[in-house]
Amino acid sequence: MTTPDLFATPPELARHLQQLRQTLHGHAHRYYVQDAPTVPDAEYDRLFQELQALEARYPELVTPDSPTQRVGGRALEQFAPVRHAVPMLSIRTETDTQASGAQNFDARIRRELGLTEMDEPVTYVAEPKFDGLAMSLRYEQGVLVQAATRGDGETGEDVTQNIRTIGQIPLKLPGAAPAVLEVRGEVYMRRDDFEALNERQRQKIAAGAKGERTFVNPRNAAAGAVRQLDPAIAAQRPLSFFAYGLGEVTHADARGPDFASHLDLLQTLKIWGFPISALIQRALGAIELVAYYESIGRARDSLGFDIDGVVYKVDSLALQRRLGFVSREPRWAVAHKFPAQEMLTTVLAIDVQVGRTGKLTPVAKLAPVFVGGVTVTHATLHNEDEARRKDVRVGDTVIVRRAGDVIPEVVSVVLPAALPQAVDDAPEALTGLALAATPSLGHGLPGIARGPVFTMPKTCPVCGSVALREEGEADYRCTGGLFCSAQRKQSILHFAQRRAVEVEGLGDKLVDQLVDGGIIHTLPDLYRLGLTALANLDRMADKSAQNILDALQKSRQTTLPRFLFGLGVRHVGEATAKALARHFGQLDAIMDASEDQLLEVADVGPIVAKSLRTFFDQPHNREVVEQLRACGVTWPEGPPAARTPTPLGGNTFVLTGTLPTLGREQAKALIEAAGGKVAGSVSKKTSYVVAGAEAGSKLDRARELGLTVLDEAALLALLQVPVASDAPGV
Ligand code: 5U1
């Protein structure tokens, strides 16, 4: 590109600036929207700096669509009101959170369109319901001139300065775009951006910065950034955007919008540079809506961003017009929610639980609350530091979160000042958050003091042994070992679980009775139980006692990996147990292996090797193994596995985003079966990154490191598995 000083005339300079802006818009689009930059960051920076320097010298040539204008302007006193040219509609919510909610919607649409069973299925578009803030972006002559929040649907707030800072939002549209175009969509914060933002906030707080805080969830952080009066601060809060509809559209020749279908409209928006979710699909009739609801529900926790449901829309715009509206809600669309993953409830007590390895975990006992599809009565506070950081106290109103199969956790305390706001604003300001229990204790009521600050007991709450926190560790541990009944109970439950030797029906209530009643003391004692001892227990009929004995008998025939995992050696999970069994073939070989020999196993590092040696160096642990063998617990053994090379042996994979057909667990199982390892984060040691739709920062990192990125088809080819049917997406 020509250097600035060589411009002879002002029109030449203006043309050069225009060209620079266009080049930078193109790079920004490929970087932020397509996730496929074509130049290194340094080249973008160089062009940007050139533009900045020229604009500083010729301020009269600065245009509002210039990339330099993303961050700028002064802090506002307040946001100016904006009357929407076309009201921002809200969306009707289907109350049934079962898949059948999709059938209700389809039945209603068919009824309203006068369709009978003989008619064809209706064509819909199914979209994720992003958990962010609705936004209207107004373009005039292809330039972003205004961004407004939804407000009451008629009048929102002018947040243009902050929205300009979002790299994914085009500041300028291609020539083909209408003269006036309002694009509607959702501003949100990606989960990885949210975690990184909170980490930065924590560091600022630790460094003593005043007025800083962490954010409760990505939605809250996004809302805070959008409503930030100082655009320089907003620019530091990484936001993203998905477009999903239109407001006012006028062509220069006064034509109206000329799309045939909603999907057609989205495809055009994509061409004009707007991010459109790759999870959006066409769906035919109720059957495909149900399938979509279920598949997005399964993928929900592995997406890079929060969603709280899905949205179904009639695809044909002609049919949309026929269906019309009822009180500001279109009849042709519905939001079908997933069960809320965050709810408010009250802390009734803070208990300390003792785990299998003696780890002490503070656990909040909660007023029962339905969250993430189940009733939750306890939520982990992880450790003393976390409990202190969140400052959770008895009587507090807290946000509890349960996502997927993850153990429920307390996200944060809602202090009294924020409480009426949190309740009033739900679901708009705190979507998915509802009041589960009126705060009846503590600080929820004015004038009543909060409970004391949580401190970890210095002795084990179960056996009274000293609790120690080793240097560099976050956890306190009970030093009682197998003297501690809590550790014994947890060890027994660990051994008996489905993923270990599996003793069906042996749950915590039964183990409590057996250990507390002094009926069993050690793991092998389980196999010495007789019918009378069991039948004498509370609520235990002869039949149930016999079932337990049968389950114990069945569990005697196990496998080496299950047995080894069941022993509960610290840091030895299922995958490591399998790798050890494969490598050594026999338990005695594992028990006698030196740390160096253990380190030869692909899945074993120094921490695991040391832990195994420590465990098997303790005579009482070897004694437990011998007694279990004497009680008839057996497994097939063999020579060490022949070191046949597996196709992916020695390769580490990282999975990111949603693959078109394979679930996360399926992909992991296929890779492991072929000898590969699946890791959670990308590093120089990663062999391949497998990326699907909405892949996150892991994909960025892979590109930075120049790693090989595979899509699902390439992964299957590597695994030599036949490729499945076509992928979704616009
Ligand atoms: N994905 C999506 N979210 N969402 C929210 N589409 C969509 N459409 C909406 C809203 C409020 O409203 C239109 C149906 C008018």
XYZ file of C-alpha atoms and ligand atoms in Angstrom:
745
model
C 0.000 0.000 0.000
C 1.254 3.539 -0.845
C 2.741 5.577 1.976
C 0.748 8.656 3.139
C 3.269 11.299 2.065
C 3.044 10.285 -1.561
C -0.540 11.531 -1.978
C -0.642 14.389 -4.375
C -4.264 15.480 -4.058
C -6.984 15.370 -1.383
C -9.239 13.069 -3.500
C -6.360 10.639 -3.794
C -5.896 10.658 -0.023
C -9.637 10.187 0.560
C -9.571 7.214 -1.818
C -6.602 5.748 0.006
C -8.351 6.108 3.355
C -11.454 4.467 1.917
C -9.341 1.581 0.658
C -7.610 1.205 4.015
C -10.972 1.097 5.811
C -12.327 -1.473 3.410
C -9.245 -3.679 3.831
C -9.499 -3.413 7.613
C -13.268 -4.205 7.544
C -12.489 -7.309 5.505
C -9.797 -8.457 7.936
C -12.043 -7.766 10.940
C -14.875 -9.782 9.385
C -12.617 -12.749 8.667
C -11.163 -12.541 12.171
C -14.292 -11.928 14.288
C -17.086 -13.501 12.264
C -15.549 -16.204 10.112
C -12.861 -17.168 12.616
C -10.480 -17.386 9.658
C -8.004 -14.501 9.605
C -5.891 -14.265 6.477
C -3.167 -11.962 7.838
C -1.203 -12.008 11.102
C -2.421 -9.679 13.854
C 0.673 -7.525 13.342
C -0.347 -6.736 9.761
C -3.819 -5.693 10.901
C -2.226 -3.499 13.570
C 0.084 -1.908 11.027
C -2.784 -0.963 8.685
C -4.864 0.231 11.628
C -2.044 2.461 12.855
C -1.573 3.904 9.393
C -5.271 4.779 9.230
C -5.156 6.241 12.744
C -2.165 8.418 11.880
C -3.759 9.723 8.683
C -7.068 10.442 10.400
C -5.239 12.316 13.148
C -3.593 14.484 10.496
C -6.784 14.994 8.478
C -9.638 14.860 11.025
C -12.067 16.206 8.425
C -11.682 12.882 6.583
C -12.755 10.691 9.549
C -15.988 8.792 8.769
C -18.328 7.191 11.325
C -17.799 3.754 9.743
C -14.034 3.920 10.220
C -12.609 0.985 12.243
C -10.837 3.618 14.371
C -14.245 4.775 15.588
C -15.086 1.490 17.366
C -13.679 2.818 20.606
C -14.027 6.507 21.050
C -16.304 9.194 22.282
C -16.593 10.482 25.789
C -18.317 8.983 28.799
C -22.041 9.726 28.857
C -24.163 11.139 31.671
C -27.012 8.919 30.593
C -28.249 7.054 27.533
C -30.516 8.910 25.142
C -33.918 7.327 24.455
C -34.471 5.828 20.997
C -37.922 5.264 19.567
C -37.839 2.112 17.449
C -39.067 2.683 13.886
C -40.513 -0.851 14.024
C -41.306 -2.061 17.577
C -38.976 -4.708 18.986
C -41.322 -7.590 19.581
C -41.068 -9.978 22.440
C -41.527 -13.665 21.914
C -44.153 -15.949 23.322
C -42.734 -18.615 25.644
C -43.838 -22.209 25.434
C -44.264 -23.159 29.087
C -43.795 -26.897 28.612
C -40.068 -27.531 29.103
C -40.400 -31.090 27.763
C -39.745 -31.835 24.099
C -43.551 -31.997 23.712
C -43.564 -28.167 23.873
C -42.440 -28.271 20.221
C -45.520 -30.342 19.347
C -47.777 -27.798 21.094
C -46.357 -25.021 18.917
C -46.727 -26.996 15.695
C -50.311 -27.969 16.596
C -51.182 -24.311 17.249
C -49.630 -23.127 13.970
C -51.453 -25.811 11.985
C -54.739 -24.913 13.673
C -54.273 -21.198 12.980
C -53.371 -21.879 9.348
C -56.402 -24.161 9.006
C -54.266 -27.184 8.070
C -55.559 -30.732 8.463
C -53.719 -34.003 8.982
C -53.789 -34.456 5.226
C -51.700 -31.334 4.652
C -47.899 -31.275 4.414
C -45.738 -30.558 7.471
C -45.018 -26.839 8.054
C -41.441 -25.697 7.369
C -39.855 -23.991 10.361
C -36.504 -22.474 11.216
C -35.138 -23.555 14.592
C -32.567 -21.380 16.365
C -30.793 -21.345 19.722
C -32.217 -18.827 22.175
C -29.120 -16.863 23.100
C -28.892 -15.728 26.695
C -27.913 -12.106 26.130
C -29.540 -8.767 25.399
C -31.729 -7.991 22.410
C -30.261 -5.260 20.236
C -31.371 -3.281 17.197
C -28.635 -2.083 14.822
C -29.616 0.658 12.405
C -27.706 1.160 9.158
C -28.325 4.131 6.885
C -26.692 4.095 3.464
C -24.796 1.038 4.680
C -23.225 2.739 7.721
C -23.990 1.801 11.338
C -25.629 4.906 12.758
C -27.361 3.640 15.870
C -27.549 0.692 18.234
C -30.441 0.550 20.656
C -31.539 -1.776 23.445
C -35.032 -3.225 23.387
C -36.305 -1.220 26.384
C -40.088 -1.611 26.515
C -40.186 -2.607 22.845
C -41.282 0.886 21.735
C -38.406 2.907 23.160
C -34.946 1.673 23.995
C -31.643 3.300 24.886
C -28.970 4.532 22.539
C -25.899 2.398 23.260
C -24.167 3.000 19.922
C -20.788 3.912 21.436
C -20.557 0.617 23.279
C -21.894 -1.533 20.472
C -19.342 -0.109 18.049
C -16.654 -1.757 20.207
C -17.927 -5.224 19.204
C -15.570 -6.399 16.501
C -18.153 -8.824 15.062
C -20.619 -6.046 14.246
C -20.002 -4.537 10.813
C -19.655 -0.779 10.819
C -20.209 -0.690 7.068
C -22.258 -2.937 4.794
C -21.624 -3.912 1.190
C -23.261 -1.832 -1.546
C -26.120 -4.320 -2.062
C -27.607 -3.644 1.397
C -30.840 -1.584 1.586
C -30.668 2.178 2.177
C -32.148 1.728 5.655
C -31.631 -1.569 7.407
C -32.341 -2.478 11.009
C -30.816 -5.753 12.089
C -32.129 -7.371 15.250
C -30.172 -9.853 17.273
C -28.553 -10.662 20.575
C -25.432 -9.232 22.182
C -23.867 -11.835 24.459
C -20.594 -12.792 26.099
C -18.866 -16.052 25.254
C -18.137 -18.315 28.234
C -14.370 -18.230 27.718
C -14.420 -14.430 27.431
C -16.504 -14.303 30.602
C -14.061 -16.517 32.521
C -11.104 -14.442 31.314
C -12.890 -11.196 32.239
C -13.659 -12.471 35.742
C -10.061 -13.610 36.142
C -8.868 -10.105 35.234
C -11.404 -8.645 37.666
C -10.164 -10.965 40.453
C -6.595 -9.853 39.819
C -7.622 -6.191 40.002
C -9.477 -6.825 43.260
C -6.476 -8.732 44.679
C -4.260 -5.787 43.725
C -6.527 -3.541 45.826
C -8.469 -1.798 43.027
C -11.548 -0.037 44.385
C -15.015 -0.370 42.874
C -14.173 -3.525 40.889
C -16.292 -6.669 41.049
C -16.641 -10.043 39.417
C -19.722 -10.919 37.386
C -22.302 -13.546 38.208
C -22.768 -14.959 34.717
C -22.028 -14.056 31.089
C -25.431 -12.427 30.649
C -24.897 -10.103 33.580
C -21.428 -9.209 32.383
C -22.794 -8.490 28.887
C -25.624 -6.348 30.280
C -23.128 -4.412 32.401
C -20.893 -3.789 29.394
C -23.742 -2.640 27.132
C -25.027 -0.235 29.779
C -21.572 1.099 30.590
C -21.541 4.885 30.233
C -17.821 5.011 29.475
C -17.158 3.333 26.095
C -13.475 2.871 26.976
C -14.534 0.514 29.796
C -17.105 -1.192 27.558
C -14.318 -1.861 25.038
C -12.494 -3.978 27.636
C -15.520 -6.247 28.067
C -15.440 -8.719 25.168
C -18.889 -8.968 23.615
C -20.218 -10.979 20.692
C -23.318 -10.768 18.514
C -25.703 -13.042 16.623
C -28.253 -11.620 14.199
C -31.694 -13.274 13.962
C -34.131 -10.832 12.376
C -34.981 -7.459 10.886
C -36.647 -4.206 11.921
C -37.149 -1.395 9.417
C -35.953 -2.113 5.888
C -36.267 0.438 3.068
C -34.615 0.295 -0.300
C -33.542 3.460 -2.087
C -36.345 2.809 -4.601
C -38.870 2.395 -1.740
C -39.171 -1.404 -2.197
C -39.829 -3.291 1.011
C -37.793 -6.278 2.161
C -37.813 -8.914 -0.558
C -37.061 -12.217 1.096
C -39.203 -15.290 0.603
C -38.278 -17.013 3.825
C -36.665 -16.428 7.190
C -33.728 -18.642 6.275
C -33.287 -16.661 3.057
C -33.150 -13.491 5.165
C -30.552 -14.975 7.530
C -28.430 -16.142 4.623
C -28.451 -12.625 3.172
C -27.519 -11.116 6.541
C -24.612 -13.527 6.639
C -23.473 -12.348 3.200
C -23.700 -8.745 4.422
C -21.263 -9.589 7.218
C -23.429 -10.391 10.256
C -22.626 -13.372 12.480
C -25.365 -16.003 12.161
C -25.257 -19.031 14.448
C -24.168 -22.215 12.689
C -26.688 -24.066 14.871
C -29.668 -22.565 13.020
C -31.514 -25.175 10.976
C -34.574 -25.651 8.852
C -36.971 -28.121 10.508
C -39.879 -29.908 8.903
C -42.913 -30.307 11.156
C -43.124 -31.245 14.819
C -40.853 -34.290 14.483
C -37.848 -32.230 13.435
C -38.617 -29.497 15.996
C -38.575 -32.118 18.775
C -35.315 -33.563 17.439
C -33.799 -30.073 17.369
C -34.909 -29.310 20.930
C -33.361 -32.546 22.144
C -30.102 -32.245 20.228
C -29.490 -28.614 21.233
C -30.427 -29.555 24.817
C -27.703 -32.218 24.764
C -25.154 -29.833 23.248
C -26.105 -26.958 25.581
C -23.297 -27.367 28.086
C -20.567 -27.788 25.507
C -21.435 -24.677 23.484
C -19.135 -21.682 23.766
C -21.994 -19.503 25.052
C -25.085 -19.716 27.246
C -28.486 -20.408 25.752
C -31.700 -20.794 27.692
C -33.788 -22.566 25.090
C -34.525 -22.654 21.390
C -36.731 -20.534 19.144
C -39.012 -21.900 16.436
C -40.140 -19.661 13.591
C -42.405 -20.336 10.632
C -39.987 -20.110 7.709
C -42.253 -18.653 5.014
C -42.580 -14.877 5.373
C -45.937 -15.049 3.544
C -47.232 -17.427 6.228
C -45.733 -15.199 8.932
C -47.776 -12.291 7.558
C -50.926 -14.471 7.523
C -50.394 -15.487 11.133
C -49.734 -11.907 12.331
C -49.373 -10.818 15.956
C -51.126 -10.861 19.296
C -50.239 -8.087 21.732
C -46.676 -7.463 20.526
C -45.872 -11.133 20.133
C -45.705 -12.754 16.714
C -47.989 -15.778 16.363
C -45.422 -17.372 14.047
C -42.629 -17.791 16.631
C -42.175 -19.265 20.048
C -39.336 -19.557 22.573
C -39.119 -23.086 23.937
C -37.108 -22.900 27.115
C -34.846 -25.479 28.699
C -35.127 -25.965 32.451
C -33.449 -22.974 34.157
C -29.846 -23.642 35.197
C -29.717 -20.847 37.749
C -32.199 -20.142 40.521
C -32.349 -18.168 43.733
C -32.626 -19.939 47.034
C -31.656 -19.576 50.697
C -28.640 -21.037 52.512
C -29.923 -23.010 55.510
C -26.528 -24.182 56.785
C -22.937 -24.686 55.682
C -21.760 -28.239 56.351
C -18.330 -29.701 55.826
C -18.236 -33.041 54.005
C -15.358 -35.498 54.155
C -14.437 -37.199 50.904
C -12.807 -40.556 50.151
C -9.314 -39.106 50.269
C -10.070 -37.040 53.375
C -10.692 -33.831 51.452
C -12.933 -31.446 53.397
C -15.502 -29.689 51.213
C -17.774 -26.915 52.464
C -21.285 -27.597 51.198
C -24.212 -25.188 51.395
C -27.443 -26.807 52.573
C -30.195 -25.072 50.618
C -33.926 -24.558 50.712
C -34.961 -27.114 48.045
C -35.024 -25.576 44.580
C -35.808 -26.982 41.109
C -32.825 -26.160 38.918
C -31.300 -27.749 35.814
C -34.164 -30.258 35.769
C -33.775 -31.648 39.328
C -34.513 -30.588 42.912
C -31.311 -29.398 44.516
C -30.819 -29.312 48.290
C -27.025 -28.973 48.505
C -24.426 -27.074 46.506
C -20.673 -27.215 46.739
C -18.603 -24.244 47.843
C -15.466 -26.125 46.669
C -13.008 -25.063 49.387
C -12.387 -22.489 52.082
C -10.931 -19.886 49.698
C -13.918 -20.137 47.366
C -16.406 -19.942 50.243
C -14.613 -16.850 51.544
C -14.293 -15.279 48.108
C -18.003 -15.655 47.500
C -18.626 -14.748 51.156
C -21.529 -17.155 51.478
C -23.173 -17.152 54.901
C -26.065 -18.926 56.547
C -29.310 -17.092 55.761
C -28.013 -15.549 52.541
C -29.996 -15.582 49.336
C -27.784 -17.146 46.701
C -27.793 -18.000 43.026
C -27.400 -21.735 42.667
C -26.360 -23.233 39.356
C -26.677 -26.744 38.011
C -25.555 -27.290 34.428
C -25.554 -30.757 32.896
C -24.310 -33.434 35.244
C -21.983 -31.057 37.054
C -22.359 -30.893 40.855
C -24.591 -27.908 41.765
C -22.632 -24.871 42.909
C -23.318 -21.569 44.593
C -22.520 -18.897 42.016
C -22.833 -15.840 44.224
C -24.697 -14.153 47.032
C -27.454 -11.725 46.084
C -27.197 -8.910 48.582
C -30.406 -7.285 49.860
C -30.005 -4.137 47.768
C -29.898 -6.213 44.570
C -32.612 -8.636 45.583
C -35.804 -6.737 44.625
C -34.077 -5.797 41.386
C -33.103 -9.397 40.659
C -36.658 -10.574 41.221
C -38.363 -7.686 39.391
C -36.073 -7.897 36.415
C -36.319 -11.636 35.871
C -36.382 -12.938 33.269
C -35.260 -9.878 31.260
C -32.292 -8.802 33.383
C -31.428 -12.141 34.933
C -32.815 -14.611 32.456
C -33.301 -18.070 33.830
C -33.128 -16.790 37.350
C -36.250 -17.123 39.416
C -36.913 -16.853 43.102
C -37.036 -20.345 44.541
C -37.608 -19.502 48.160
C -38.494 -16.291 49.866
C -35.450 -15.394 51.915
C -36.787 -16.151 55.345
C -33.562 -15.962 57.298
C -30.710 -13.542 57.715
C -29.851 -10.638 55.559
C -32.796 -10.892 53.159
C -34.726 -8.877 55.745
C -33.625 -5.377 56.652
C -32.022 -4.960 60.040
C -31.161 -8.624 60.514
C -27.415 -9.274 60.615
C -25.853 -11.830 58.302
C -24.419 -15.046 59.698
C -20.693 -15.274 60.575
C -17.985 -15.559 57.921
C -17.301 -19.210 57.067
C -14.124 -20.741 58.459
C -12.914 -24.270 57.894
C -12.802 -26.387 61.079
C -9.281 -27.313 62.161
C -10.368 -30.857 62.972
C -12.308 -33.396 60.929
C -16.022 -32.935 61.665
C -16.514 -36.719 61.500
C -13.590 -38.337 63.347
C -11.990 -35.360 65.125
C -8.547 -35.955 63.611
C -6.476 -32.910 62.775
C -7.340 -31.299 59.416
C -4.340 -29.990 57.503
C -3.930 -27.774 54.496
C -0.647 -28.449 52.778
C 1.313 -25.627 51.286
C 0.229 -24.787 47.753
C -3.003 -26.811 48.138
C -6.500 -25.367 48.195
C -7.959 -28.188 50.263
C -7.905 -29.170 53.897
C -7.648 -32.907 54.469
C -8.597 -35.061 57.436
C -5.501 -36.921 58.615
C -7.549 -39.809 60.074
C -7.175 -42.118 57.046
C -9.204 -45.305 57.427
C -9.747 -44.456 61.103
C -12.198 -41.858 59.788
C -15.576 -43.480 59.163
C -16.439 -40.896 56.530
C -13.392 -41.862 54.473
C -14.185 -45.544 54.931
C -17.774 -45.043 53.783
C -16.683 -43.065 50.734
C -14.051 -45.699 49.869
C -16.683 -48.430 50.006
C -19.110 -46.419 47.879
C -16.334 -45.695 45.397
C -15.452 -49.387 45.123
C -19.110 -50.396 44.734
C -20.053 -47.785 42.113
C -21.166 -48.708 38.613
C -17.889 -47.602 37.021
C -15.888 -49.796 39.459
C -16.892 -53.340 40.501
C -20.604 -52.382 40.660
C -22.563 -53.669 43.609
C -26.108 -52.837 42.587
C -28.264 -51.483 45.419
C -25.378 -50.586 47.743
C -26.119 -46.902 48.265
C -25.037 -44.352 50.860
C -27.912 -45.046 53.286
C -27.011 -48.732 53.454
C -23.272 -48.037 53.792
C -24.043 -45.531 56.590
C -25.895 -48.237 58.493
C -23.216 -50.867 57.895
C -20.301 -48.646 58.961
C -22.049 -46.708 61.760
C -23.455 -49.978 63.150
C -19.935 -51.466 63.241
C -21.103 -54.285 60.948
C -18.311 -53.698 58.479
C -14.986 -51.967 59.066
C -13.075 -52.591 55.857
C -13.792 -53.127 52.184
C -13.331 -56.937 52.339
C -15.881 -57.068 55.182
C -18.498 -56.358 52.508
C -17.899 -59.827 51.084
C -18.226 -61.411 54.539
C -21.776 -60.128 55.051
C -24.432 -62.754 55.661
C -28.170 -62.690 55.078
C -29.025 -62.267 58.780
C -26.773 -59.239 59.300
C -28.278 -57.531 56.265
C -31.881 -58.501 56.955
C -31.608 -57.062 60.484
C -30.936 -53.579 59.113
C -33.624 -50.870 59.051
C -36.067 -51.065 56.161
C -34.390 -54.189 54.809
C -36.664 -57.069 53.889
C -35.241 -60.585 53.317
C -35.735 -60.130 49.577
C -33.723 -56.881 49.489
C -31.002 -58.435 51.662
C -30.782 -61.356 49.236
C -30.579 -58.908 46.295
C -27.568 -57.236 47.916
C -25.882 -60.602 48.460
C -26.563 -61.517 44.820
C -25.125 -58.169 43.679
C -22.023 -58.764 45.816
C -21.651 -62.227 44.313
C -21.938 -60.786 40.795
C -19.349 -58.103 41.571
C -16.764 -60.788 42.459
C -16.218 -61.337 38.723
C -14.746 -58.055 37.586
C -12.002 -56.694 35.346
C -8.556 -55.412 36.251
C -9.257 -51.769 35.268
C -12.499 -51.715 37.271
C -10.841 -53.269 40.324
C -7.873 -50.916 40.140
C -10.080 -47.854 39.708
C -12.256 -49.108 42.594
C -9.293 -49.153 44.982
C -9.438 -45.363 44.918
C -5.755 -44.550 44.508
C -5.504 -40.757 44.386
C -5.252 -39.388 40.832
C -6.047 -42.795 39.277
C -9.238 -42.342 37.303
C -10.878 -44.777 34.926
C -8.730 -43.875 31.924
C -5.483 -44.248 33.892
C -6.642 -47.555 35.366
C -7.354 -48.826 31.854
C -3.949 -47.670 30.601
C -2.177 -49.351 33.538
C -4.077 -52.596 33.047
C -3.313 -52.571 29.328
C 0.357 -51.890 29.938
C 1.072 -54.329 32.778
C -1.609 -56.974 32.279
C -1.443 -58.074 35.952
C -2.167 -56.376 39.268
C 0.998 -57.656 40.960
C 3.086 -56.108 38.196
C 1.408 -52.761 38.850
C 1.785 -53.081 42.628
C 5.496 -53.848 42.270
C 6.362 -51.403 39.488
C 8.865 -48.677 40.277
C 7.991 -45.040 39.614
C 10.162 -45.165 36.488
C 8.369 -48.258 35.208
C 5.010 -46.638 35.923
C 6.096 -43.570 33.993
C 6.410 -45.726 30.880
C 2.610 -45.885 30.706
C 1.255 -43.306 28.258
C -1.325 -41.908 30.683
C 0.926 -41.766 33.763
C 2.891 -38.695 34.849
C 5.066 -38.136 37.936
C 2.146 -37.255 40.246
C 0.219 -40.419 39.357
C 3.337 -42.592 39.532
C 4.177 -41.256 42.998
C 0.621 -41.691 44.184
C 0.538 -45.327 43.027
C 3.843 -46.099 44.723
C 2.734 -44.421 47.970
C -0.521 -46.389 47.924
C 1.013 -49.796 47.293
C 3.900 -49.154 49.707
C 1.368 -49.093 52.562
C 1.064 -52.637 53.952
C -2.598 -52.134 54.880
C -3.508 -51.340 51.271
C -1.788 -54.519 50.045
C -3.604 -56.372 52.822
C -6.961 -55.059 51.512
C -6.100 -56.348 48.028
C -5.122 -59.771 49.390
C -8.269 -60.057 51.483
C -10.474 -59.089 48.540
C -8.801 -61.804 46.493
C -9.312 -64.243 49.373
C -13.007 -63.279 49.403
C -13.264 -64.411 45.788
C -12.924 -61.142 43.885
C -11.266 -62.101 40.624
C -10.497 -60.697 37.193
C -8.869 -62.072 34.104
C -5.152 -61.385 33.922
C -2.711 -61.895 31.149
C 0.733 -60.987 29.973
C 1.417 -57.307 29.330
C -0.437 -56.233 26.211
C 1.628 -56.629 23.074
C 2.664 -53.161 22.111
C 0.664 -53.173 18.868
C 0.693 -49.652 17.537
C -2.780 -48.123 17.577
C -3.623 -45.700 14.742
C -3.690 -42.642 17.007
C -1.279 -43.848 19.718
C 0.735 -40.971 21.170
C -1.573 -38.282 19.736
C -3.423 -35.797 21.921
C -6.710 -34.300 20.716
C -8.693 -31.312 21.936
C -12.393 -31.081 21.080
C -14.093 -27.691 20.697
C -17.532 -26.616 19.480
C -20.401 -28.822 18.397
C -19.691 -31.516 15.847
C -22.417 -32.121 13.258
C -23.216 -35.716 14.205
C -20.926 -36.936 16.989
C -21.584 -36.072 20.634
C -18.587 -35.027 22.760
C -18.484 -38.363 24.589
C -18.820 -40.339 21.361
C -15.932 -38.487 19.743
C -13.821 -38.977 22.887
C -14.591 -42.702 22.998
C -13.663 -43.141 19.325
C -10.361 -41.320 19.788
C -9.484 -43.266 22.941
C -10.417 -46.559 21.308
C -7.875 -45.738 18.603
C -5.205 -45.093 21.244
C -5.408 -41.267 21.262
C -5.810 -39.055 24.312
C -8.349 -36.260 24.730
C -7.186 -33.198 26.643
C -9.155 -30.195 27.869
C -6.848 -27.419 26.747
C -4.720 -26.584 23.740
C -0.956 -26.494 24.096
C 2.117 -27.023 21.970
C 1.811 -30.721 22.799
C -1.660 -30.972 21.208
C -1.552 -33.064 18.042
C -4.974 -32.150 16.625
C -7.821 -29.786 17.472
C -11.212 -31.090 16.363
C -13.494 -28.097 15.800
C -17.235 -27.986 15.269
C -19.822 -25.222 15.128
C -19.357 -22.314 17.569
C -15.803 -23.422 18.353
C -14.290 -21.146 20.947
C -10.970 -19.728 22.025
C -9.403 -23.199 21.768
C -9.658 -22.862 18.004
C -8.040 -19.407 18.143
C -5.242 -20.836 20.271
C -4.781 -23.760 17.845
C -4.400 -21.306 14.984
C -1.950 -19.200 16.966
C 0.152 -22.299 17.554
C -0.198 -23.456 13.946
C -1.774 -26.782 14.983
C -3.707 -29.061 12.665
C -7.446 -28.394 12.919
C -9.808 -31.175 11.872
C -13.532 -31.092 11.230
C -15.665 -34.118 12.010
C -15.227 -35.650 8.563
C -11.431 -35.340 8.800
C -11.461 -36.896 12.269
C -13.538 -39.821 11.045
C -11.200 -40.252 8.097
C -8.250 -40.353 10.502
C -10.088 -42.926 12.581
C -11.022 -44.795 9.427
C -14.714 -44.566 10.309
C -17.285 -44.017 7.514
C -18.509 -40.391 7.373
C -22.084 -39.797 8.575
C -24.846 -37.835 6.844
C -24.883 -34.099 6.135
C -24.154 -31.443 8.714
C -26.577 -28.782 9.952
C -26.096 -25.064 9.601
C -27.137 -22.147 7.450
N -32.776 -16.854 18.122
C -33.696 -15.936 18.382
N -33.837 -15.338 19.551
N -34.875 -14.496 19.420
C -35.421 -13.655 20.336
N -34.622 -15.502 17.510
C -35.367 -14.586 18.150
N -36.411 -13.862 17.736
C -36.981 -13.009 18.622
C -36.495 -12.882 19.938
C -37.129 -11.941 20.883
O -38.039 -12.265 18.262
C -38.624 -12.394 16.966
C -39.438 -13.641 16.877
C -39.500 -11.189 16.785
